[in-house]
Amino acid sequence: MSQKQRTLKEFVAELKALTDGMMTVEPKEIADLRLGEMEIPAGSYGQYFGTWDIAHGMLRDYSMYTLYPLVVLAEDPEFQPRQMSKIVDALDQAYSNYLRYSGFPKMGALALELRAHLKDNPSREEVVTALRAFTEYTNKLQAWSFHYFPWGLGKYFQYPAERLQAAPPPVADLGATRAHIRSGQRIRITWKPLNITVNATLATKENPELCADLVAALPFTTIQDHAVVTGESMYAWSPFVSTAPIRLRERICDAPIGRIRFSQSTGQKFIVQYGPTTEDLSQPVLGEIDEADAAKLAEVGKAVWESTFESKDLIWMTVELAKVQRPNTARHDATH
């Protein structure tokens, strides 16, 4: 039987419906995986933690480091749609077929159908639309997978205090710069059920295309989670895919409290820094929370840490346009 019985447009419509359905409701695949209720009881000697761990990591790599680069390539005029079919065939199957077996049968079937559609020589616009929709779908699966992964196990793998005190400072990152956002479009960020709201200014002048992509998607509400490596930083998967050119980046460890970043290459994450960080990679600058509101972030960060690492209680972040004008007081920062 053919792997496609419908049009590519109908296929994309289902992807969008599935993604919309996951915005505020945990998908069954994620619940089944974390509870050991998958259709196929994958896992050696009757345990399913290994299955869960590997599937979580592969889903992350699939959505961030396979599908998103495929979107970028599909938009590149140097690559023809017919070439994209071969590229997707080469890169997709190892991920989607294993994940199909490990608790994601629906996603595996959709990936198979996508590859079949791409063999029909669709237009570039159709290829890009389909790959974007599939990337958004897998990003949302990954967001839920990340939230419910048992990160609390990390308390059993702590660095000795003296090791942390002796750690070297971050190495220099070529091209990095400390950003100062003085003017731009205004947004408001609210966390529920914490009932904490902050106002921020987007880097409209510094990264205009990226900010335009964000504004076009507003308002949106998504799960707020905490970084597991970077330090005192929170992120949330955004419900859109941006391939905008980036004109200003900043080292994460150099950023001030209140920095807003956007990571296109790691799931389209909307990131808020609320304290010290150690990661010396540079990320796109999206904006800056008002200095008057920055003090509120510590309370949010603590609650989100508890949510991600222990309780799994859901904290929702809503991002929307704000009517409040930027205060005249500028952020005072000794770092230049």
mmCIF file of C-alpha atoms in Angstrom:
data_model
loop_
_atom_site.group_PDB
_atom_site.id
_atom_site.type_symbol
_atom_site.label_atom_id
_atom_site.label_comp_id
_atom_site.label_asym_id
_atom_site.label_seq_id
_atom_site.Cartn_x
_atom_site.Cartn_y
_atom_site.Cartn_z
ATOM 1 C CA MET A 1 0.000 0.000 0.000
ATOM 2 C CA SER A 2 1.232 3.492 -0.775
ATOM 3 C CA GLN A 3 2.515 5.479 2.180
ATOM 4 C CA LYS A 4 0.432 8.483 1.084
ATOM 5 C CA GLN A 5 -3.269 8.474 0.364
ATOM 6 C CA ARG A 6 -3.793 12.238 0.567
ATOM 7 C CA THR A 7 -2.353 15.481 -0.718
ATOM 8 C CA LEU A 8 0.641 17.233 0.768
ATOM 9 C CA LYS A 9 -1.650 20.083 1.794
ATOM 10 C CA GLU A 10 -3.829 17.654 3.762
ATOM 11 C CA PHE A 11 -0.713 16.159 5.347
ATOM 12 C CA VAL A 12 0.456 19.601 6.506
ATOM 13 C CA ALA A 13 -3.020 20.380 7.856
ATOM 14 C CA GLU A 14 -2.879 17.294 10.081
ATOM 15 C CA LEU A 15 0.577 18.242 11.340
ATOM 16 C CA LYS A 16 -0.673 21.689 12.291
ATOM 17 C CA ALA A 17 -3.723 20.211 14.028
ATOM 18 C CA LEU A 18 -1.556 17.771 15.985
ATOM 19 C CA THR A 19 0.806 20.568 17.006
ATOM 20 C CA ASP A 20 -2.049 22.843 18.073
ATOM 21 C CA GLY A 21 -3.455 19.999 20.147
ATOM 22 C CA MET A 22 -0.186 19.745 22.088
ATOM 23 C CA MET A 23 0.071 23.420 23.004
ATOM 24 C CA THR A 24 -1.516 22.957 26.433
ATOM 25 C CA VAL A 25 -2.123 19.201 26.652
ATOM 26 C CA GLU A 26 0.566 16.561 27.124
ATOM 27 C CA PRO A 27 0.560 14.249 24.079
ATOM 28 C CA LYS A 28 -0.260 10.608 24.675
ATOM 29 C CA GLU A 29 3.111 9.477 23.290
ATOM 30 C CA ILE A 30 4.987 11.371 26.009
ATOM 31 C CA ALA A 31 2.708 10.155 28.805
ATOM 32 C CA ASP A 32 2.970 6.565 27.572
ATOM 33 C CA LEU A 33 6.757 6.796 27.355
ATOM 34 C CA ARG A 34 7.276 8.136 30.875
ATOM 35 C CA LEU A 35 4.743 5.703 32.359
ATOM 36 C CA GLY A 36 5.988 2.656 30.465
ATOM 37 C CA GLU A 37 2.727 2.205 28.581
ATOM 38 C CA MET A 38 4.052 2.205 25.004
ATOM 39 C CA GLU A 39 2.401 -0.109 22.506
ATOM 40 C CA ILE A 40 5.735 -1.903 22.053
ATOM 41 C CA PRO A 41 7.310 -2.594 25.494
ATOM 42 C CA ALA A 42 10.837 -1.732 24.358
ATOM 43 C CA GLY A 43 13.521 -2.102 27.027
ATOM 44 C CA SER A 44 15.979 -4.768 28.115
ATOM 45 C CA TYR A 45 15.141 -6.995 31.113
ATOM 46 C CA GLY A 46 11.744 -5.426 31.592
ATOM 47 C CA GLN A 47 12.909 -1.872 32.358
ATOM 48 C CA TYR A 48 11.926 1.105 30.222
ATOM 49 C CA PHE A 49 14.157 3.857 31.602
ATOM 50 C CA GLY A 50 16.829 3.106 29.006
ATOM 51 C CA THR A 51 14.202 3.328 26.274
ATOM 52 C CA TRP A 52 12.928 6.621 27.679
ATOM 53 C CA ASP A 53 16.425 8.085 28.028
ATOM 54 C CA ILE A 54 17.565 7.196 24.515
ATOM 55 C CA ALA A 55 14.273 8.193 22.880
ATOM 56 C CA HIS A 56 14.330 11.558 24.657
ATOM 57 C CA GLY A 57 17.860 12.256 23.430
ATOM 58 C CA MET A 58 17.138 11.114 19.890
ATOM 59 C CA LEU A 59 13.973 13.209 19.708
ATOM 60 C CA ARG A 60 16.034 16.223 20.769
ATOM 61 C CA ASP A 61 18.655 15.607 18.093
ATOM 62 C CA TYR A 62 16.013 14.824 15.476
ATOM 63 C CA SER A 63 14.018 18.012 15.941
ATOM 64 C CA MET A 64 16.904 20.403 16.594
ATOM 65 C CA TYR A 65 19.874 19.118 14.656
ATOM 66 C CA THR A 66 18.252 17.255 11.761
ATOM 67 C CA LEU A 67 14.874 18.729 10.875
ATOM 68 C CA TYR A 68 15.719 22.382 11.482
ATOM 69 C CA PRO A 69 18.852 22.261 9.278
ATOM 70 C CA LEU A 70 16.686 20.587 6.624
ATOM 71 C CA VAL A 71 14.344 23.594 6.728
ATOM 72 C CA VAL A 72 17.322 25.911 6.275
ATOM 73 C CA LEU A 73 18.585 23.870 3.312
ATOM 74 C CA ALA A 74 15.124 23.731 1.731
ATOM 75 C CA GLU A 75 14.946 27.537 1.792
ATOM 76 C CA ASP A 76 18.384 27.851 0.188
ATOM 77 C CA PRO A 77 17.980 28.525 -3.562
ATOM 78 C CA GLU A 78 21.143 26.534 -4.255
ATOM 79 C CA PHE A 79 19.276 23.346 -3.346
ATOM 80 C CA GLN A 80 16.520 22.100 -5.621
ATOM 81 C CA PRO A 81 13.386 20.379 -4.250
ATOM 82 C CA ARG A 82 14.343 17.113 -5.950
ATOM 83 C CA GLN A 83 17.679 17.202 -4.125
ATOM 84 C CA MET A 84 15.889 17.785 -0.834
ATOM 85 C CA SER A 85 14.047 14.501 -1.223
ATOM 86 C CA LYS A 86 17.357 12.623 -1.340
ATOM 87 C CA ILE A 87 18.793 14.617 1.566
ATOM 88 C CA VAL A 88 15.734 13.991 3.744
ATOM 89 C CA ASP A 89 15.817 10.294 2.850
ATOM 90 C CA ALA A 90 19.457 10.097 3.914
ATOM 91 C CA LEU A 91 19.055 11.917 7.238
ATOM 92 C CA ASP A 92 15.547 11.138 8.437
ATOM 93 C CA GLN A 93 15.097 7.394 8.467
ATOM 94 C CA ALA A 94 17.577 6.462 11.198
ATOM 95 C CA TYR A 95 15.841 8.829 13.621
ATOM 96 C CA SER A 96 12.194 8.434 12.690
ATOM 97 C CA ASN A 97 12.268 4.651 12.393
ATOM 98 C CA TYR A 98 13.985 4.151 15.756
ATOM 99 C CA LEU A 99 11.650 6.635 17.433
ATOM 100 C CA ARG A 100 8.683 4.832 15.847
ATOM 101 C CA TYR A 101 9.793 1.673 17.654
ATOM 102 C CA SER A 102 10.531 3.523 20.905
ATOM 103 C CA GLY A 103 7.125 5.035 21.569
ATOM 104 C CA PHE A 104 6.393 7.375 18.659
ATOM 105 C CA PRO A 105 4.503 5.283 16.072
ATOM 106 C CA LYS A 106 2.456 8.245 14.827
ATOM 107 C CA MET A 107 5.545 10.355 14.234
ATOM 108 C CA GLY A 108 7.233 7.462 12.460
ATOM 109 C CA ALA A 109 4.262 7.068 10.126
ATOM 110 C CA LEU A 110 4.176 10.803 9.434
ATOM 111 C CA ALA A 111 7.891 10.853 8.628
ATOM 112 C CA LEU A 112 7.412 7.987 6.184
ATOM 113 C CA GLU A 113 4.558 9.848 4.526
ATOM 114 C CA LEU A 114 6.600 13.046 4.347
ATOM 115 C CA ARG A 115 9.411 11.274 2.515
ATOM 116 C CA ALA A 116 6.895 9.792 0.074
ATOM 117 C CA HIS A 117 5.410 13.219 -0.670
ATOM 118 C CA LEU A 118 8.845 14.726 -1.286
ATOM 119 C CA LYS A 119 9.481 12.135 -4.004
ATOM 120 C CA ASP A 120 6.602 13.634 -6.020
ATOM 121 C CA ASN A 121 8.710 16.694 -6.892
ATOM 122 C CA PRO A 122 6.661 19.333 -5.041
ATOM 123 C CA SER A 123 7.487 23.021 -5.356
ATOM 124 C CA ARG A 124 10.041 24.661 -3.086
ATOM 125 C CA GLU A 125 7.259 26.425 -1.209
ATOM 126 C CA GLU A 126 5.492 23.116 -0.592
ATOM 127 C CA VAL A 127 8.703 21.451 0.602
ATOM 128 C CA VAL A 128 9.493 24.305 2.988
ATOM 129 C CA THR A 129 5.933 24.400 4.320
ATOM 130 C CA ALA A 130 5.917 20.657 4.972
ATOM 131 C CA LEU A 131 9.335 20.609 6.641
ATOM 132 C CA ARG A 132 8.467 23.622 8.790
ATOM 133 C CA ALA A 133 5.224 21.990 9.919
ATOM 134 C CA PHE A 134 6.987 18.733 10.747
ATOM 135 C CA THR A 135 9.698 20.611 12.654
ATOM 136 C CA GLU A 136 7.105 22.500 14.707
ATOM 137 C CA TYR A 137 5.379 19.188 15.468
ATOM 138 C CA THR A 138 8.556 17.464 16.666
ATOM 139 C CA ASN A 139 9.670 20.561 18.582
ATOM 140 C CA LYS A 140 6.458 20.456 20.590
ATOM 141 C CA LEU A 141 6.890 16.753 21.292
ATOM 142 C CA GLN A 142 10.402 17.527 22.491
ATOM 143 C CA ALA A 143 9.149 20.332 24.739
ATOM 144 C CA TRP A 144 6.846 17.930 26.579
ATOM 145 C CA SER A 145 9.513 15.220 26.635
ATOM 146 C CA PHE A 146 11.980 17.657 28.188
ATOM 147 C CA HIS A 147 9.568 18.796 30.865
ATOM 148 C CA TYR A 148 8.706 15.318 32.105
ATOM 149 C CA PHE A 149 12.192 13.827 31.871
ATOM 150 C CA PRO A 150 13.437 12.930 35.408
ATOM 151 C CA TRP A 151 16.062 15.651 35.667
ATOM 152 C CA GLY A 152 15.867 15.389 39.454
ATOM 153 C CA LEU A 153 18.251 12.437 39.205
ATOM 154 C CA GLY A 154 20.919 15.108 38.822
ATOM 155 C CA LYS A 155 21.042 15.571 42.590
ATOM 156 C CA TYR A 156 22.897 12.248 42.748
ATOM 157 C CA PHE A 157 25.595 13.502 40.369
ATOM 158 C CA GLN A 158 26.875 16.697 41.973
ATOM 159 C CA TYR A 159 30.285 18.295 41.470
ATOM 160 C CA PRO A 160 32.354 18.624 44.662
ATOM 161 C CA ALA A 161 32.234 22.207 45.959
ATOM 162 C CA GLU A 162 36.009 22.608 45.629
ATOM 163 C CA ARG A 163 35.806 21.541 41.977
ATOM 164 C CA LEU A 164 33.332 24.322 41.242
ATOM 165 C CA GLN A 165 35.411 26.907 43.080
ATOM 166 C CA ALA A 166 38.502 25.953 41.085
ATOM 167 C CA ALA A 167 36.748 25.958 37.716
ATOM 168 C CA PRO A 168 38.416 28.190 35.093
ATOM 169 C CA PRO A 169 36.516 31.159 33.655
ATOM 170 C CA PRO A 170 34.800 30.744 30.272
ATOM 171 C CA VAL A 171 37.096 30.952 27.273
ATOM 172 C CA ALA A 172 36.819 33.789 24.792
ATOM 173 C CA ASP A 173 34.362 33.379 21.938
ATOM 174 C CA LEU A 174 35.351 35.140 18.722
ATOM 175 C CA GLY A 175 32.794 37.614 17.500
ATOM 176 C CA ALA A 176 30.996 37.940 20.825
ATOM 177 C CA THR A 177 29.876 41.305 22.114
ATOM 178 C CA ARG A 178 27.999 42.635 25.120
ATOM 179 C CA ALA A 179 24.646 43.904 23.887
ATOM 180 C CA HIS A 180 22.777 46.955 25.167
ATOM 181 C CA ILE A 181 19.164 47.202 24.010
ATOM 182 C CA ARG A 182 18.039 50.813 24.328
ATOM 183 C CA SER A 183 14.940 50.959 22.146
ATOM 184 C CA GLY A 184 12.612 48.660 20.253
ATOM 185 C CA GLN A 185 9.177 47.085 20.188
ATOM 186 C CA ARG A 186 7.698 46.325 23.584
ATOM 187 C CA ILE A 187 6.460 42.959 24.851
ATOM 188 C CA ARG A 188 4.997 41.655 28.090
ATOM 189 C CA ILE A 189 5.810 38.263 29.633
ATOM 190 C CA THR A 190 3.545 36.648 32.233
ATOM 191 C CA TRP A 191 4.029 33.436 34.191
ATOM 192 C CA LYS A 192 1.020 31.526 35.481
ATOM 193 C CA PRO A 193 0.127 30.399 38.093
ATOM 194 C CA LEU A 194 2.890 32.573 39.591
ATOM 195 C CA ASN A 195 1.034 35.741 38.522
ATOM 196 C CA ILE A 196 4.305 37.506 37.761
ATOM 197 C CA THR A 197 4.519 39.882 34.799
ATOM 198 C CA VAL A 198 7.498 41.727 33.348
ATOM 199 C CA ASN A 199 7.915 44.137 30.461
ATOM 200 C CA ALA A 200 10.721 44.003 27.935
ATOM 201 C CA THR A 201 12.152 45.670 24.862
ATOM 202 C CA LEU A 202 12.907 43.665 21.748
ATOM 203 C CA ALA A 203 16.174 44.033 19.842
ATOM 204 C CA THR A 204 14.235 45.423 16.902
ATOM 205 C CA LYS A 205 17.194 47.380 15.545
ATOM 206 C CA GLU A 206 19.837 44.789 16.322
ATOM 207 C CA ASN A 207 18.022 41.660 15.034
ATOM 208 C CA PRO A 208 15.070 43.023 13.042
ATOM 209 C CA GLU A 209 14.181 39.864 11.103
ATOM 210 C CA LEU A 210 14.255 37.651 14.197
ATOM 211 C CA CYS A 211 12.093 40.088 16.156
ATOM 212 C CA ALA A 212 9.656 40.286 13.241
ATOM 213 C CA ASP A 213 9.276 36.497 13.297
ATOM 214 C CA LEU A 214 8.519 36.600 17.017
ATOM 215 C CA VAL A 215 6.026 39.456 16.752
ATOM 216 C CA ALA A 216 4.189 37.688 13.925
ATOM 217 C CA ALA A 217 3.612 34.700 16.240
ATOM 218 C CA LEU A 218 2.321 36.725 19.212
ATOM 219 C CA PRO A 219 0.546 36.162 21.459
ATOM 220 C CA PHE A 220 1.462 32.647 22.512
ATOM 221 C CA THR A 221 1.479 30.572 25.685
ATOM 222 C CA THR A 222 3.901 27.718 26.230
ATOM 223 C CA ILE A 223 5.445 25.579 28.973
ATOM 224 C CA GLN A 224 8.268 27.259 30.868
ATOM 225 C CA ASP A 225 11.239 25.067 31.756
ATOM 226 C CA HIS A 226 14.693 25.516 33.229
ATOM 227 C CA ALA A 227 18.086 25.023 31.618
ATOM 228 C CA VAL A 228 19.933 21.889 32.725
ATOM 229 C CA VAL A 229 23.469 22.938 31.715
ATOM 230 C CA THR A 230 23.770 26.694 31.216
ATOM 231 C CA GLY A 231 23.066 27.994 34.725
ATOM 232 C CA GLU A 232 20.351 30.355 35.930
ATOM 233 C CA SER A 233 18.428 30.495 32.697
ATOM 234 C CA MET A 234 14.890 29.530 31.659
ATOM 235 C CA TYR A 235 13.605 28.565 28.249
ATOM 236 C CA ALA A 236 10.458 27.615 26.411
ATOM 237 C CA TRP A 237 9.854 26.148 22.962
ATOM 238 C CA SER A 238 8.185 28.762 20.757
ATOM 239 C CA PRO A 239 5.335 27.775 18.401
ATOM 240 C CA PHE A 240 7.040 28.882 15.186
ATOM 241 C CA VAL A 241 10.174 28.256 13.160
ATOM 242 C CA SER A 242 12.530 31.147 12.444
ATOM 243 C CA THR A 243 15.360 30.987 9.942
ATOM 244 C CA ALA A 244 15.970 34.733 10.153
ATOM 245 C CA PRO A 245 19.523 36.003 9.644
ATOM 246 C CA ILE A 246 21.199 36.869 12.941
ATOM 247 C CA ARG A 247 23.075 40.156 13.121
ATOM 248 C CA LEU A 248 23.869 40.316 16.832
ATOM 249 C CA ARG A 249 24.933 37.544 19.175
ATOM 250 C CA GLU A 250 26.173 37.637 22.742
ATOM 251 C CA ARG A 251 28.029 35.157 24.924
ATOM 252 C CA ILE A 252 25.575 33.606 27.346
ATOM 253 C CA CYS A 253 27.988 34.039 30.257
ATOM 254 C CA ASP A 254 28.372 37.761 29.477
ATOM 255 C CA ALA A 255 24.654 38.513 29.378
ATOM 256 C CA PRO A 256 22.947 40.537 32.118
ATOM 257 C CA ILE A 257 20.055 39.449 34.284
ATOM 258 C CA GLY A 258 16.989 40.044 32.162
ATOM 259 C CA ARG A 259 18.569 39.162 28.831
ATOM 260 C CA ILE A 260 16.170 37.527 26.378
ATOM 261 C CA ARG A 261 17.737 35.230 23.789
ATOM 262 C CA PHE A 262 16.306 33.129 20.994
ATOM 263 C CA SER A 263 17.891 29.866 19.941
ATOM 264 C CA GLN A 264 16.791 28.883 16.445
ATOM 265 C CA SER A 265 19.089 25.876 16.304
ATOM 266 C CA THR A 266 17.992 24.220 19.565
ATOM 267 C CA GLY A 267 14.242 24.047 19.140
ATOM 268 C CA GLN A 268 13.245 27.699 18.634
ATOM 269 C CA LYS A 269 13.671 28.491 22.314
ATOM 270 C CA PHE A 270 12.612 31.764 23.910
ATOM 271 C CA ILE A 271 15.180 32.167 26.695
ATOM 272 C CA VAL A 272 15.226 34.390 29.776
ATOM 273 C CA GLN A 273 18.369 34.723 31.892
ATOM 274 C CA TYR A 274 17.734 35.426 35.566
ATOM 275 C CA GLY A 275 21.177 34.918 37.129
ATOM 276 C CA PRO A 276 24.775 33.781 36.553
ATOM 277 C CA THR A 277 25.550 31.379 33.723
ATOM 278 C CA THR A 278 28.670 29.487 32.677
ATOM 279 C CA GLU A 279 28.071 28.648 29.027
ATOM 280 C CA ASP A 280 30.468 30.529 26.755
ATOM 281 C CA LEU A 281 28.628 29.992 23.472
ATOM 282 C CA SER A 282 27.104 32.972 21.705
ATOM 283 C CA GLN A 283 23.367 33.126 21.062
ATOM 284 C CA PRO A 284 21.086 35.527 19.163
ATOM 285 C CA VAL A 285 19.964 38.522 21.208
ATOM 286 C CA LEU A 286 16.182 38.946 21.236
ATOM 287 C CA GLY A 287 15.667 41.641 23.856
ATOM 288 C CA GLU A 288 16.015 42.818 27.426
ATOM 289 C CA ILE A 289 13.642 42.874 30.393
ATOM 290 C CA ASP A 290 13.192 46.259 32.050
ATOM 291 C CA GLU A 291 15.585 46.905 34.898
ATOM 292 C CA ALA A 292 12.602 47.736 37.119
ATOM 293 C CA ASP A 293 11.227 44.229 36.542
ATOM 294 C CA ALA A 294 14.471 42.239 36.586
ATOM 295 C CA ALA A 295 14.289 41.647 40.349
ATOM 296 C CA LYS A 296 11.124 39.574 39.836
ATOM 297 C CA LEU A 297 12.994 36.984 37.799
ATOM 298 C CA ALA A 298 14.694 35.246 40.739
ATOM 299 C CA GLU A 299 11.315 34.142 42.092
ATOM 300 C CA VAL A 300 10.288 32.879 38.673
ATOM 301 C CA GLY A 301 13.584 31.070 38.174
ATOM 302 C CA LYS A 302 13.370 29.298 41.526
ATOM 303 C CA ALA A 303 9.821 28.126 40.822
ATOM 304 C CA VAL A 304 10.729 26.949 37.320
ATOM 305 C CA TRP A 305 13.771 25.065 38.645
ATOM 306 C CA GLU A 306 11.502 23.231 41.079
ATOM 307 C CA SER A 307 9.012 22.534 38.291
ATOM 308 C CA THR A 308 11.588 21.136 35.862
ATOM 309 C CA PHE A 309 13.706 19.177 38.309
ATOM 310 C CA GLU A 310 11.260 17.976 40.935
ATOM 311 C CA SER A 311 7.524 18.676 41.048
ATOM 312 C CA LYS A 312 6.726 18.711 37.299
ATOM 313 C CA ASP A 313 3.945 21.197 38.068
ATOM 314 C CA LEU A 314 3.276 23.144 34.883
ATOM 315 C CA ILE A 315 4.261 26.796 34.700
ATOM 316 C CA TRP A 316 2.949 28.649 31.658
ATOM 317 C CA MET A 317 4.685 31.571 30.009
ATOM 318 C CA THR A 318 2.627 33.963 27.887
ATOM 319 C CA VAL A 319 4.369 36.414 25.562
ATOM 320 C CA GLU A 320 2.361 39.252 24.032
ATOM 321 C CA LEU A 321 2.741 42.767 22.722
ATOM 322 C CA ALA A 322 2.746 45.440 25.427
ATOM 323 C CA LYS A 323 1.227 48.892 25.351
ATOM 324 C CA VAL A 324 3.523 50.170 28.096
ATOM 325 C CA GLN A 325 6.254 52.471 26.842
ATOM 326 C CA ARG A 326 9.852 51.894 27.852
ATOM 327 C CA PRO A 327 10.822 53.784 31.029
ATOM 328 C CA ASN A 328 13.259 56.654 30.615
ATOM 329 C CA THR A 329 15.657 55.098 33.106
ATOM 330 C CA ALA A 330 18.430 53.198 31.366
ATOM 331 C CA ARG A 331 19.916 49.986 32.700
ATOM 332 C CA HIS A 332 23.115 50.678 34.611
ATOM 333 C CA ASP A 333 25.718 48.062 33.878
ATOM 334 C CA ALA A 334 29.414 48.089 34.682
ATOM 335 C CA THR A 335 30.168 45.663 31.866
ATOM 336 C CA HIS A 336 30.903 47.293 28.513
#
